[in-house]
Every structure is written in C-alpha cells, then in structure tokens.
mmCIF file of C-alpha atoms and ligand atoms in Angstrom:
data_model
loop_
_atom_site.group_PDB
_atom_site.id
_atom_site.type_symbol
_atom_site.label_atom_id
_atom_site.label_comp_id
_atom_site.label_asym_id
_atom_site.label_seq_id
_atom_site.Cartn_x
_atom_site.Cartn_y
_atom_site.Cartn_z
ATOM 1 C CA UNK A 1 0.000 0.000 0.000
ATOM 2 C CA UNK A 2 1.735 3.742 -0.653
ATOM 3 C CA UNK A 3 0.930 6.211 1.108
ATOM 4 C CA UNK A 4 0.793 8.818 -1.367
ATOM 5 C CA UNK A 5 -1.540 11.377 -1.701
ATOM 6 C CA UNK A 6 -4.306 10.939 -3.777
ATOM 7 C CA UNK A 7 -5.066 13.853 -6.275
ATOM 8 C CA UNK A 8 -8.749 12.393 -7.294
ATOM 9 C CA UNK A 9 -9.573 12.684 -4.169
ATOM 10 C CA UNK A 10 -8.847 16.450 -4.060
ATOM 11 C CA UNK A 11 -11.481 19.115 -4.702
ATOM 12 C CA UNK A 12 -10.354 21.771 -7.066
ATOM 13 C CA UNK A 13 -9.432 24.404 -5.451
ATOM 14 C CA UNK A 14 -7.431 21.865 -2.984
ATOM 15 C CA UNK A 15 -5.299 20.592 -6.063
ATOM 16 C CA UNK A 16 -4.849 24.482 -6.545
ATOM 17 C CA UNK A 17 -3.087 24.591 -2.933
ATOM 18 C CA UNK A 18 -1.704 21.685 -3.651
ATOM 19 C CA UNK A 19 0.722 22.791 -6.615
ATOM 20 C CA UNK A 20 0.966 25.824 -5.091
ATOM 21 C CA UNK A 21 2.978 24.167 -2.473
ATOM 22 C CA UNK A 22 4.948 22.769 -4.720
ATOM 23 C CA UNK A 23 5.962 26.242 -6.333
ATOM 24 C CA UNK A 24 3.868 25.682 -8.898
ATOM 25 C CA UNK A 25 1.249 28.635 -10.617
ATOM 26 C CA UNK A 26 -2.053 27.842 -10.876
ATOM 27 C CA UNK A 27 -3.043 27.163 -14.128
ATOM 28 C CA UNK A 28 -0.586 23.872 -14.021
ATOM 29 C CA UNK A 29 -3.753 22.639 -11.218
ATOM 30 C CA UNK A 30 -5.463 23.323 -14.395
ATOM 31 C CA UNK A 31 -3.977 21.730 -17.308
ATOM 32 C CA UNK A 32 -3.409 18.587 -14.442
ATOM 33 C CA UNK A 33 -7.401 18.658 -13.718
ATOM 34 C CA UNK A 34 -8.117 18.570 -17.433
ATOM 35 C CA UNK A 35 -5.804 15.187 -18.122
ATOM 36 C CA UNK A 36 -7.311 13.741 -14.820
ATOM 37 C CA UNK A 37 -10.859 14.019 -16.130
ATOM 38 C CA UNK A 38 -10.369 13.286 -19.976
ATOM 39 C CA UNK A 39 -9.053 9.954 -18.083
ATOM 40 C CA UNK A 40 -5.238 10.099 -18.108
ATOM 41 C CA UNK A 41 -4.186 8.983 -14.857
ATOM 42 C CA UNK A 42 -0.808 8.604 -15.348
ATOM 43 C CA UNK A 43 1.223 12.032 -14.497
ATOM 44 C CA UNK A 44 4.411 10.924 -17.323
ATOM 45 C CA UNK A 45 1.433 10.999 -20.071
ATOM 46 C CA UNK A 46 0.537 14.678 -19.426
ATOM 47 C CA UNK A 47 2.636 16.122 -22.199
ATOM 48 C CA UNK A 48 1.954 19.799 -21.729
ATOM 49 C CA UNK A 49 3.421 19.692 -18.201
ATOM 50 C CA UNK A 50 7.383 20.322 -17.255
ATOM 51 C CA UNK A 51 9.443 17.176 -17.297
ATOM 52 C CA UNK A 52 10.479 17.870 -14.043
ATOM 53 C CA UNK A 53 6.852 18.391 -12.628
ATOM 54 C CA UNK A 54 5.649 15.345 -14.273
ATOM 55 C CA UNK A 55 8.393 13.613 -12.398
ATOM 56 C CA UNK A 56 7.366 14.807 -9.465
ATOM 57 C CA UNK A 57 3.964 14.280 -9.190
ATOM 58 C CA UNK A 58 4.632 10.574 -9.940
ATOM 59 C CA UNK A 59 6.752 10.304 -7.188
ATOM 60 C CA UNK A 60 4.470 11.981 -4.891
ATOM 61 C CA UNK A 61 1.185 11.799 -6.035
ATOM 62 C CA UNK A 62 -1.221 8.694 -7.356
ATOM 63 C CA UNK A 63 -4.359 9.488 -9.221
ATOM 64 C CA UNK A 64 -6.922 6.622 -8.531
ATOM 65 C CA UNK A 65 -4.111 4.051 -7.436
ATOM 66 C CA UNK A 66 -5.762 1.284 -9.628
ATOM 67 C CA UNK A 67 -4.963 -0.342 -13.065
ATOM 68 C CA UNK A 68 -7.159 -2.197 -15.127
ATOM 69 C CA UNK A 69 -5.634 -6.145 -13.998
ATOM 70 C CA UNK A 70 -7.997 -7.886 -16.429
ATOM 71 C CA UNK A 71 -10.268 -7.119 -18.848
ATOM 72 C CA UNK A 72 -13.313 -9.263 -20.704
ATOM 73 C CA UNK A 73 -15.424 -7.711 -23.511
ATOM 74 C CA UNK A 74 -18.054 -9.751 -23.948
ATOM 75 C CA UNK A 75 -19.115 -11.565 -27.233
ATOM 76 C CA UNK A 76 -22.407 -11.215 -27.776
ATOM 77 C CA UNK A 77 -23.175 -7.229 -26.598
ATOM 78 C CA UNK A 78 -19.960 -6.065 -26.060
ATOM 79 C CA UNK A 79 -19.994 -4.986 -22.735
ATOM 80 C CA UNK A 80 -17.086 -4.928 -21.303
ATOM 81 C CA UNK A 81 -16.024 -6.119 -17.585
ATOM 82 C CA UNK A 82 -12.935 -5.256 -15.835
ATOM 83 C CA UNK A 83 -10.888 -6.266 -12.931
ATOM 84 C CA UNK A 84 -9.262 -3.547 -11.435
ATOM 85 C CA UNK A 85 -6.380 -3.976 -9.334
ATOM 86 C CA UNK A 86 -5.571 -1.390 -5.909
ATOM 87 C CA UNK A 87 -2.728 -0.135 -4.437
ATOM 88 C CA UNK A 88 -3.219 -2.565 -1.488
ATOM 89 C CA UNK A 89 -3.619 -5.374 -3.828
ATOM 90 C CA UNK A 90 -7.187 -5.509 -3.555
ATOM 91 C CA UNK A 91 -9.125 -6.411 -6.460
ATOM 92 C CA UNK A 92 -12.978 -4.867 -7.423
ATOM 93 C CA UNK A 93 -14.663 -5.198 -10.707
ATOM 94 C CA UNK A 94 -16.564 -2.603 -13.111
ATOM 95 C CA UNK A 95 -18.798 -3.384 -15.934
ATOM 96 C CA UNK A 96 -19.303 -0.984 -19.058
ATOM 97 C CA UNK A 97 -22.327 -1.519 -21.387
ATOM 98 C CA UNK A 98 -23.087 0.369 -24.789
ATOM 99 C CA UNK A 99 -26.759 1.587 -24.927
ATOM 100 C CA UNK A 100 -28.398 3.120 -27.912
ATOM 101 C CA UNK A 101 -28.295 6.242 -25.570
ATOM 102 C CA UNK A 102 -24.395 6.451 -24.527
ATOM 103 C CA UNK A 103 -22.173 4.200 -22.274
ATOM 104 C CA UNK A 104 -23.516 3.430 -18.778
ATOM 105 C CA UNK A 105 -20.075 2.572 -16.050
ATOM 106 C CA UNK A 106 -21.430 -0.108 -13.425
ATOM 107 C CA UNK A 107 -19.138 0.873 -10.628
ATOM 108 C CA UNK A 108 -17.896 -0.880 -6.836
ATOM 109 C CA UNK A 109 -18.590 0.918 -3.993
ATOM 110 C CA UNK A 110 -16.605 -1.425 -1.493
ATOM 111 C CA UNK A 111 -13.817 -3.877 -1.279
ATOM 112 C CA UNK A 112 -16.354 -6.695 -0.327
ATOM 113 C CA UNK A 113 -19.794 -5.945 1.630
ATOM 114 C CA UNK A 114 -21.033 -6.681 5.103
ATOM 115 C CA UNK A 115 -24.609 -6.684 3.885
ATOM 116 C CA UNK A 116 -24.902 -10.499 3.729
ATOM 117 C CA UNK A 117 -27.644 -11.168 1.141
ATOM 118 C CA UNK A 118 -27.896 -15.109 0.847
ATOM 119 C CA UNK A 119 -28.129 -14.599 -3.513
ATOM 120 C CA UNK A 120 -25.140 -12.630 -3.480
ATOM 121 C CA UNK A 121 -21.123 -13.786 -4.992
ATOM 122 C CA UNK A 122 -19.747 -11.173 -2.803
ATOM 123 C CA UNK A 123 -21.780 -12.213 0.739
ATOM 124 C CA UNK A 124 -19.065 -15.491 1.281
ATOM 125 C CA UNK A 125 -16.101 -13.180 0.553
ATOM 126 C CA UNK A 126 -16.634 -11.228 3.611
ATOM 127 C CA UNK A 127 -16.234 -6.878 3.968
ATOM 128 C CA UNK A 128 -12.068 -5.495 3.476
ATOM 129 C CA UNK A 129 -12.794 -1.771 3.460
ATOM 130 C CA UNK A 130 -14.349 1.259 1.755
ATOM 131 C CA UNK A 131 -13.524 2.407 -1.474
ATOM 132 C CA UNK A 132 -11.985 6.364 -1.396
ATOM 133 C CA UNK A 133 -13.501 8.925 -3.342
ATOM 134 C CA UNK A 134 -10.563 8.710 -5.737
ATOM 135 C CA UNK A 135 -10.586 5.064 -6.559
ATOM 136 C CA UNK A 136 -14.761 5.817 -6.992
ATOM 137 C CA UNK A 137 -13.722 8.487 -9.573
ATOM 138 C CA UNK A 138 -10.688 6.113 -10.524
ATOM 139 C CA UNK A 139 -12.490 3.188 -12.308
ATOM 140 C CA UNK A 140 -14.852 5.406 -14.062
ATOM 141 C CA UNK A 141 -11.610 7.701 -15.506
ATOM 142 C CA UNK A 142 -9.563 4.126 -16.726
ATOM 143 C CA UNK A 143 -13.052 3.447 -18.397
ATOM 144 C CA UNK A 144 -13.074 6.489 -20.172
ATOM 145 C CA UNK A 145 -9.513 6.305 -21.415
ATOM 146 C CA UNK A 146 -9.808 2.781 -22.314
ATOM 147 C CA UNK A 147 -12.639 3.131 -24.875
ATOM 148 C CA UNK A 148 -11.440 6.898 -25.414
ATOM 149 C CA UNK A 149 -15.238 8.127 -25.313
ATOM 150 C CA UNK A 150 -17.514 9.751 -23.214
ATOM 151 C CA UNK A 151 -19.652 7.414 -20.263
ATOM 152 C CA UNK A 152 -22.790 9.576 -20.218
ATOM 153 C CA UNK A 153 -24.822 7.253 -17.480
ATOM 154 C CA UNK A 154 -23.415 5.976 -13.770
ATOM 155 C CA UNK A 155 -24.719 3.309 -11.750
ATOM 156 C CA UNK A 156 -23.715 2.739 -8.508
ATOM 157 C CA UNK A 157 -24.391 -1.051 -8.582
ATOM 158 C CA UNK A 158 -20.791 -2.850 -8.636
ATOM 159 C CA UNK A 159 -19.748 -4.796 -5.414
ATOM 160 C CA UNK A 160 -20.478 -2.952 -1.920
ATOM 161 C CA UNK A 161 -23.196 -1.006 -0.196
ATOM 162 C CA UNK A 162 -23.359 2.415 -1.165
ATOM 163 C CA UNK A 163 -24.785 3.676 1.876
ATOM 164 C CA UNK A 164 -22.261 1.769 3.958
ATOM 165 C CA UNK A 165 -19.720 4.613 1.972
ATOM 166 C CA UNK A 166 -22.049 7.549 1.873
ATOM 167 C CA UNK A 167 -19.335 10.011 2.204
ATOM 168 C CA UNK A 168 -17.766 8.570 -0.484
ATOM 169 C CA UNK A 169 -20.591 7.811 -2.786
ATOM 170 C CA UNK A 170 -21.700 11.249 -2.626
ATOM 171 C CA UNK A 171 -18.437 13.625 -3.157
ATOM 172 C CA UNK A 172 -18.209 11.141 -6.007
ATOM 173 C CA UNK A 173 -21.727 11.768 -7.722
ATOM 174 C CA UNK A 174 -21.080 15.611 -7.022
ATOM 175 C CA UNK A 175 -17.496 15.135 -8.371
ATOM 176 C CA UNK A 176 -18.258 13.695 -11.700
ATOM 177 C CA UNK A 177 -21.616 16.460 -12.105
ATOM 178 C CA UNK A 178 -19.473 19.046 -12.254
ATOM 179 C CA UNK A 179 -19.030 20.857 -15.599
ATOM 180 C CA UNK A 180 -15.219 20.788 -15.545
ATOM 181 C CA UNK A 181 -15.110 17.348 -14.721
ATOM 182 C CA UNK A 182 -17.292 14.676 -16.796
ATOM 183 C CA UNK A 183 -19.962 16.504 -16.886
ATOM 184 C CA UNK A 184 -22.827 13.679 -15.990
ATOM 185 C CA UNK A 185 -26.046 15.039 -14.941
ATOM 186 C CA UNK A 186 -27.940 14.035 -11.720
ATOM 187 C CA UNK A 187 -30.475 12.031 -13.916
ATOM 188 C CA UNK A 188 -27.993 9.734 -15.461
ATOM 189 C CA UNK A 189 -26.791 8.766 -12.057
ATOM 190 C CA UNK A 190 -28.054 5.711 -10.303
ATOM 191 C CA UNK A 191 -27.605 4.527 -6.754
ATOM 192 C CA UNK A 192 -28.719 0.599 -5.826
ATOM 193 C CA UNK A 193 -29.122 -0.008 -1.727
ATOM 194 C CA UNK A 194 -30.037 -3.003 -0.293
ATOM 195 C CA UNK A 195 -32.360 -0.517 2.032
ATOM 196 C CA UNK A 196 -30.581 1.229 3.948
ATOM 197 C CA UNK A 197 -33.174 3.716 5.405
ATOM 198 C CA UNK A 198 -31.492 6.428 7.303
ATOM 199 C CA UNK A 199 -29.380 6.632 3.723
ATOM 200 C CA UNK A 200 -31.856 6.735 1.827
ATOM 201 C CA UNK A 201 -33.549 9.648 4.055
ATOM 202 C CA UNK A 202 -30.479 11.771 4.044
ATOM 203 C CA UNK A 203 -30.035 10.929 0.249
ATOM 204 C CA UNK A 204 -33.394 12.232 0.115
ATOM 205 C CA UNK A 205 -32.322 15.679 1.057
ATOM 206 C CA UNK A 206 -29.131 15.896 -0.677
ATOM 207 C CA UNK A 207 -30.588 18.335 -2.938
ATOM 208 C CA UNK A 208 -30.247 16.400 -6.152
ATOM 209 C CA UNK A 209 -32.146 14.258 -8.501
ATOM 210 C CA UNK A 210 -30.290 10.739 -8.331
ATOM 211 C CA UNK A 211 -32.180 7.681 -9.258
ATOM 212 C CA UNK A 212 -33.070 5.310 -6.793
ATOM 213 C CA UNK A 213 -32.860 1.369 -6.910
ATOM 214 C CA UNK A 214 -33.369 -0.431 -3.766
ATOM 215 C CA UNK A 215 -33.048 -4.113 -3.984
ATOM 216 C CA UNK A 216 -36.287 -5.394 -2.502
ATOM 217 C CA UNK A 217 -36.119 -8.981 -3.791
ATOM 218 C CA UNK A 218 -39.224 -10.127 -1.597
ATOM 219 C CA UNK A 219 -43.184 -9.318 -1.282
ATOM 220 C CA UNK A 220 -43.171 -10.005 2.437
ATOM 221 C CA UNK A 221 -40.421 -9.098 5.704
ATOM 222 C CA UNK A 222 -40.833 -13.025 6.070
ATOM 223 C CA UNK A 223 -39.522 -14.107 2.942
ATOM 224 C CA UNK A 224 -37.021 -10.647 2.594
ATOM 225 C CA UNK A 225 -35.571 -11.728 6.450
ATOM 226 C CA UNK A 226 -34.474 -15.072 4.484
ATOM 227 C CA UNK A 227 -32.694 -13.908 1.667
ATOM 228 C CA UNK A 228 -31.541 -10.330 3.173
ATOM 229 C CA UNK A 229 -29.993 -9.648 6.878
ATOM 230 C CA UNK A 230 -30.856 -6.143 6.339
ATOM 231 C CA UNK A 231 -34.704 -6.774 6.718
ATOM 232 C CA UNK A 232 -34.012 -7.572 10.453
ATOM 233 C CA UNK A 233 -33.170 -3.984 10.599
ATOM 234 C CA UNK A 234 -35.605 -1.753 8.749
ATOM 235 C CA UNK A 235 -38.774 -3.634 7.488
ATOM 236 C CA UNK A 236 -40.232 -3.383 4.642
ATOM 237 C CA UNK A 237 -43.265 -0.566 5.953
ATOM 238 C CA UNK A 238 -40.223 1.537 7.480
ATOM 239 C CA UNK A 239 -38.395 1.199 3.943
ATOM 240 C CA UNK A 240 -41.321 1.818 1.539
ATOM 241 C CA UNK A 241 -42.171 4.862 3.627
ATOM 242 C CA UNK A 242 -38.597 6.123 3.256
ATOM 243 C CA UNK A 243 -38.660 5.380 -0.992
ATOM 244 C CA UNK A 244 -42.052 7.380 -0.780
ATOM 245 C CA UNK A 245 -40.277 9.910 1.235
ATOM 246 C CA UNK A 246 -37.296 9.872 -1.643
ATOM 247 C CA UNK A 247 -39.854 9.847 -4.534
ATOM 248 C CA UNK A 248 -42.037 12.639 -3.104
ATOM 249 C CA UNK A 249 -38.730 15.090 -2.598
ATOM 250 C CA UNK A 250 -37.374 14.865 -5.655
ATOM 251 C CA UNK A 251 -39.759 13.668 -7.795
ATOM 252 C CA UNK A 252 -38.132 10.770 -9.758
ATOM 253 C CA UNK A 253 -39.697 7.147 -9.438
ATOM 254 C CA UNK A 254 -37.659 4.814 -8.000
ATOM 255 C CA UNK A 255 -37.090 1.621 -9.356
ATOM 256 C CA UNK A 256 -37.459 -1.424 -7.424
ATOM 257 C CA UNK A 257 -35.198 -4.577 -7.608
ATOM 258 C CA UNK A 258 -36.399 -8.025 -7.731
ATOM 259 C CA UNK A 259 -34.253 -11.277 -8.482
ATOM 260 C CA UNK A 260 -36.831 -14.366 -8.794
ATOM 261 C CA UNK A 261 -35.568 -16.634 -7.130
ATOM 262 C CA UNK A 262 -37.418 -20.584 -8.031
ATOM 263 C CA UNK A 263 -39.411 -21.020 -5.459
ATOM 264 C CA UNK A 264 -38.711 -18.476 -3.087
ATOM 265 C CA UNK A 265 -40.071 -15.307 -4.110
ATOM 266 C CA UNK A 266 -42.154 -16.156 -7.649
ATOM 267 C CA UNK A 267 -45.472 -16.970 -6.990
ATOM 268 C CA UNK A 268 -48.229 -15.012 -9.087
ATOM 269 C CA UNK A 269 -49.359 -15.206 -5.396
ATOM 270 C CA UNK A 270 -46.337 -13.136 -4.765
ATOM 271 C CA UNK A 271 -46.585 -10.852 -7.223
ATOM 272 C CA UNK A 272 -50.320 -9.829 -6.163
ATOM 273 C CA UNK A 273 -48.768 -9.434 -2.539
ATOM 274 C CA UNK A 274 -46.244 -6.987 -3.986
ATOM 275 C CA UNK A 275 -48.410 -5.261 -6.474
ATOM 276 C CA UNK A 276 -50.716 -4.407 -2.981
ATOM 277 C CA UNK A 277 -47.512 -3.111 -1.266
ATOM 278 C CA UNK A 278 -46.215 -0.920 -4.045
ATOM 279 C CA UNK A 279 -50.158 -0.049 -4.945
ATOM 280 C CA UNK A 280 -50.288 4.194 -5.856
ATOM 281 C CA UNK A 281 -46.888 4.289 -5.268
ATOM 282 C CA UNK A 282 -44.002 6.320 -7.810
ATOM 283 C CA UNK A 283 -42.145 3.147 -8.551
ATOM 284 C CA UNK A 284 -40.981 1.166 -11.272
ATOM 285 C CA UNK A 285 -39.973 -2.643 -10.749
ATOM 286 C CA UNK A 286 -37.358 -4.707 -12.526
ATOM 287 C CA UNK A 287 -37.241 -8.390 -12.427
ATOM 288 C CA UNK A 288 -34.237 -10.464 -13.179
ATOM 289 C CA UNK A 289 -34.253 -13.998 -13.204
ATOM 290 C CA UNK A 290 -31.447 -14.855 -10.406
ATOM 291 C CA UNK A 291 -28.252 -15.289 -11.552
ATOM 292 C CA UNK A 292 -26.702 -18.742 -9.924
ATOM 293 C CA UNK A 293 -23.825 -18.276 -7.014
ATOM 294 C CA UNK A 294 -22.307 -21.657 -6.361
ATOM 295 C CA UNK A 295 -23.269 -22.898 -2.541
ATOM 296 C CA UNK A 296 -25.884 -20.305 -2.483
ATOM 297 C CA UNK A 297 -28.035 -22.986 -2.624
ATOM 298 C CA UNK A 298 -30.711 -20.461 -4.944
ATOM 299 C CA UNK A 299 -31.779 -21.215 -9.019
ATOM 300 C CA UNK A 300 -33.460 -19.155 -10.987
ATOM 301 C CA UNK A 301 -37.119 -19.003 -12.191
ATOM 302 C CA UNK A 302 -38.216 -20.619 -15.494
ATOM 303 C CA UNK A 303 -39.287 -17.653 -17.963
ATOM 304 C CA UNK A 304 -42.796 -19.296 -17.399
ATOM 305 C CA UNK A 305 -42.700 -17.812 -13.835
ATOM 306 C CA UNK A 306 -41.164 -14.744 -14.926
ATOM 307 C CA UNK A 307 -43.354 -14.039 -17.536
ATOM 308 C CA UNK A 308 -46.509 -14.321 -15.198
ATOM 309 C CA UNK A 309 -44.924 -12.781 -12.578
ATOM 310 C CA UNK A 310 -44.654 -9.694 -14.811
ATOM 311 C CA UNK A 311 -48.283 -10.452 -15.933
ATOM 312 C CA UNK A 312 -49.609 -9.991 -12.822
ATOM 313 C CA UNK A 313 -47.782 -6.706 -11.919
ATOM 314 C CA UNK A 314 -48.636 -5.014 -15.428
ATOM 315 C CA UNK A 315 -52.468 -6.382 -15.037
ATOM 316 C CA UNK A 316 -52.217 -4.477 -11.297
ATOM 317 C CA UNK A 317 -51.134 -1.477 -12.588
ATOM 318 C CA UNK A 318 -47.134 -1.500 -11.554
ATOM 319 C CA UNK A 319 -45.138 -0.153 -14.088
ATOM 320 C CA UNK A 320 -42.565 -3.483 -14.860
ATOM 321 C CA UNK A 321 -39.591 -4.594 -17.036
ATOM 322 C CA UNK A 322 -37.928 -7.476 -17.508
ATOM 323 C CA UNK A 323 -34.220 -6.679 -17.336
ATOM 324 C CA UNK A 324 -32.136 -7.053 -20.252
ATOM 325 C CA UNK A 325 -29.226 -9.103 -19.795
ATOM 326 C CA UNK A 326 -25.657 -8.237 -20.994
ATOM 327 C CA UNK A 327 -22.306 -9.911 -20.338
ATOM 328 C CA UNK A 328 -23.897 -13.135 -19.377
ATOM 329 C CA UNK A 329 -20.841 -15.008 -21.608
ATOM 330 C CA UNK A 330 -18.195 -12.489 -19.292
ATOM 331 C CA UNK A 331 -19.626 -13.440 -15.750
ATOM 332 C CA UNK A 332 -20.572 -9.364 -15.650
ATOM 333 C CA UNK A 333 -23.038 -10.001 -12.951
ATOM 334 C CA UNK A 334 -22.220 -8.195 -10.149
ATOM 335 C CA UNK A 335 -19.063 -9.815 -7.829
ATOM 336 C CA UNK A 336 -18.912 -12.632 -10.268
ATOM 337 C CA UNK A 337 -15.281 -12.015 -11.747
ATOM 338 C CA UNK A 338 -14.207 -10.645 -8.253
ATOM 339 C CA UNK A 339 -14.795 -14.006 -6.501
ATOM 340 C CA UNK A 340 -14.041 -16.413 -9.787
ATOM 341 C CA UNK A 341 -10.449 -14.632 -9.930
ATOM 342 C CA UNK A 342 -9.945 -15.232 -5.780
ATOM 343 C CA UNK A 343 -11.298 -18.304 -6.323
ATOM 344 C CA UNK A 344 -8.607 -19.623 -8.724
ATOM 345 C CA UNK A 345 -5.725 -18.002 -7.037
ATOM 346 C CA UNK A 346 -6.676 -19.716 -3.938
ATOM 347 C CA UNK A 347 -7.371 -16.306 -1.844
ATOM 348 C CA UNK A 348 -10.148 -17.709 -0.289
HETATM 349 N N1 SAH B 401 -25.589 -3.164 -2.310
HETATM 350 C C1 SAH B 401 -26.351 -2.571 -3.347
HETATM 351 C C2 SAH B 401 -25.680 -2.535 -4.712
HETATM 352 C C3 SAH B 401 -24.874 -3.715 -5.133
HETATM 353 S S1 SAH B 401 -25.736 -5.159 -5.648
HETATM 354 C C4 SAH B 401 -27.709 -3.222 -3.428
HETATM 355 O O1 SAH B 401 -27.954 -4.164 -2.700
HETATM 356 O O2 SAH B 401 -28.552 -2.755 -4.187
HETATM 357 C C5 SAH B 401 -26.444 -4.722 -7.186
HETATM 358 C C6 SAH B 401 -27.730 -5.468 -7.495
HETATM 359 O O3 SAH B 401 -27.469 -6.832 -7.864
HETATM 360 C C7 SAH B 401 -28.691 -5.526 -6.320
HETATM 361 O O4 SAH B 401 -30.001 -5.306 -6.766
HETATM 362 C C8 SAH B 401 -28.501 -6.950 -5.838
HETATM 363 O O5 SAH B 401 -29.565 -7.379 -5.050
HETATM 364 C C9 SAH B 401 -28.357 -7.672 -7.151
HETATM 365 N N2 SAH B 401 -27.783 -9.005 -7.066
HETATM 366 C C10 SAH B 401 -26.819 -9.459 -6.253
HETATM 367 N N3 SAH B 401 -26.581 -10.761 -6.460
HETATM 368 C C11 SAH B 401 -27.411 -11.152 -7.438
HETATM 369 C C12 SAH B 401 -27.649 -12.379 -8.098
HETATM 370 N N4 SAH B 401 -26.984 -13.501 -7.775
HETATM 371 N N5 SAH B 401 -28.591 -12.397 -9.070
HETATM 372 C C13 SAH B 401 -29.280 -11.286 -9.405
HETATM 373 N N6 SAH B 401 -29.105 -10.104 -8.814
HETATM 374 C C14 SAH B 401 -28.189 -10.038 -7.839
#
C-alpha cells in the first residue's frame, strides 16, 4: 500500500493549494485537472506539463491508485467487464455496457460488503474496506480512457453497499456532475441499496435528482428476512415509507429490484402481494431472473414464472420490465469475476 496522496480525491481548489505548495502557478492545477478528467491517470502521459513536474507528481502523487488487472469484452453485446487492481492489492470489478443512448459505467462501492444477502457472490467473501472517493472516480476515468469516449450514465451497482460509503458515494456523484469534470447530470446517475433507510432519508435531502434502486427482492419481511440480513433492521413498511419519502422530494420514481428466485419469491401469489404493497406508489420494478452463485443454494425461475410474474404486476397497474441481460458469456453479474479470480488463485 503507498501512502501517497491521492489527487482524485482532491477538490479543485485543494489541487490548486496543492501545486501551489509545490511552487507551482495555478493554471498547471489546471492543465493537471483537465488530463485527470479526460481519463489520463498517469502524471508521465501529461505532455503539456514540465518534465520535471511530471516527475514529481509521480513520485508523490497517485491518481486513482488502480490499473485495469484484467479485462473481458463480452461476445455477444460487447460490454465490457474489468478487474481492477488497488494499491493494497485488492481487487474490485466494473462493468461498461453500450446503450443506444451512450455508455452506462457499473461501478464498486466497497472492497467486499457486510450486507450479507444469501443470492449474493460477494456475501461469502466477507467486507475489506471502503472504497476512497478517488478510486470511486478512478475506475470510471480508466473506463473512459480505455474506450477513449464519453460514459454519459453511472450506476452505482458494482460490489459494496453504497450507503455503507455515503461520504464517499456522494463527493463522487457531485465530483463527476461538475461541468469541468465529466460533466454527468444528476439524472444519469443511479444509486442501488439493499435498504438502507437512514441513507436513503439523508439521500433524500441531498438536494439532487439521483435515481433510486433499492433491492427489494421479496413481497413479504418473512420471505425478505431469508434472503436479506438487512430486513431484520428496517422492514419493509419503514423502507417503503422512506422510498415514498425519496420519490415525493425529488420527484423521480424509484425503481425497485427483484431477483426471482425458483421457489422463493415467484409466486403469481407473490406478485399480487407486492403489487398491494407498491399499490399508488411512484415506482418502477425490474425483475431479473437470479443469476446462480455456487453454494448459495438459490436457481433461478423458469421464464414461465417470470413471464406471469410480470403479468400480474402489469395487469395491477405497476409499471414493470424485464431486465435485459448483458455480459452473461463475461460473468458481468455483479461480484462474479471478483470471486471467480480469488477463487482460482486460492485467496479464499
Ligand atoms: N448493495 C447494493 C448494490 C450492489 S448489488 C444493493 O444491494 O442494491 C447490485 C444489485 O445486484 C442488487 O439489486 C442486488 O440485489 C443484485 N444481485 C446481487 N446478487 C445477485 C444475483 N446472484 N442475481 C441477481 N441479482 C443479484
């Protein structure tokens, strides 16, 4: 691990002080900002900068501490997953997708996650430690210069728990708003919590228009305490009533997530339960047919039982997709190519 400053994780009036401290005059914080955000992260790259300064900022500066360890670009869609490697040695994973609208970055949140869900490839790895601001910012920059393009859409839906980073998690979304940065409007940014409800209250009042996804997964706090540990904590009354809360303060629907799970959550019985629960409510649910985690013991639902599950919402009203899926021939499902990788090197 170095222990070297991190300039992503400055603000920019910080990097100003920064340079200035090194003797330098203020527009170099500029022309450095600029590389930083058009995704160079490597200081010896930035050719309009002194030798000498480029020197030094290598030897006393990092700019996301990551490097792209692995990368898979899927066959069929070409999305595009990659392992990232840390200073520590840690290892998270992003996945990019290509949408008819722009790219949309999938990004990790945490080194692991505490949050336990019994469906999930990252639950059996355990929790190592937050993500920084800068190696947030950091995946989303080696994105950028790897396809050399603008990433127009975020979601926050890569390994960890947001709201278990909120500090974080937000500098970052404010970060990469900014005009002089990548320029990414509120709208285009998602956040995913497993439902988290004091987070979601105080994301609530943050002041900007973020989409949110919680992962609800269940009709019922019975069947949700099963698969989740986090029901145990806030059920689901307390964490509709804070999405509510969310929707009626800034005004954007949030989207609820639900893995079907065979014969655990994908009754048409089920659905009616969670049609009445989400009944007048500014929401939008998206079903994905489970993806498999060895030893989790959980298989997915036939498309039969998708399809009427999704019958049954549409007929009650609930405005439903069916998500898409990309990368399936990469492992791009969240935490897959995380564990697979510390799987085969014996890690764990
Ligand atoms: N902690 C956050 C974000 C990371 S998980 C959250 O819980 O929302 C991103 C999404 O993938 C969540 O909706 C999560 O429930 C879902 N997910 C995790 N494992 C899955 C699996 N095996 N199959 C389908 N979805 C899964």
């Amino acid at each position: 691990m170095t222990d070297k400053k991190d300039l992503l994780d400055l603000e920019a009036e910080e990097l100003k002080s920064e340079l200035a401290a090194l003797g330098e005059k203020p527009f170099r914080a500029g022309q450095i900002w600029k590389w930083l955000y058009a995704g160079e992260l490597d200081f010896r790259e930035m050719t309009n900068l002194p030798l000498d300064l480029r020197e030094t900022l290598s030897e006393r500066y990092r700019a996301g501490g990551l490097r792209i360890r692995d990368k898979l670009t899927s066959n069929v869609d070409g999305t595009r997953k990659y392992l990232f490697e840390l200073d520590d040695g840690n290892i998270i994973e992003g996945v990019l997708m290509q949408y008819h609208y722009g790219y949309s970055a999938c990004l990790s949140t945490q080194v692991g996650c505490r949050m336990g869900c019994g469906f999930c490839a990252s639950s059996p790895l355990g929790f190592i430690r937050n993500l920084t601001k800068g190696e947030i910012l950091g995946q989303i920059l080696c994105m950028t210069h790897d396809i050399n393009d603008r990433i127009s859409h975020v979601v926050l839906m890569g390994i960890g728990e947001p709201f278990d980073n909120y500090e974080n998690v937000v500098g970052f979304l404010r970060r990469i708003n900014r005009e002089d940065t990548l320029n990414i409007s509120f709208r285009k940014m998602t956040v995913s919590t497993c439902g988290i409800v004091p987070g979601i209250l105080r994301f609530a009042n943050e002041g900007f228009p973020v989409n949110l996804s919680v992962s609800l997964h269940a009709p019922n706090d019975e069947i949700r305490e099963k698969i989740m540990p986090i029901a145990r904590r806030w059920p689901m009354d307390e964490l509709l009533a804070a999405c509510n809360e969310y929707a009626r303060i800034t005004s954007r629907r949030v989207t609820y997530e639900y893995a079907l799970i065979r014969d655990v959550n994908d009754s048409a019985g089920h659905a009616e339960e969670l049609a009445g629960r989400l009944k007048y409510t500014l929401c939008h649910v998206n079903l994905i047919p489970v993806n498999r985690v060895e030893g989790a013991g959980y298989d997915r639902s036939s498309r039969e039982r998708v399809e009427t599950f999704r019958a049954v919402l549409e007929r009650k009203g609930i405005a439903v997709t069916v998500r898409r899926e990309l990368g399936t021939d990469i492992m791009a499902a969240c935490g897959q190519l995380r564990r697979d990788t510390l799987l085969r090197s014996g890690k764990v």
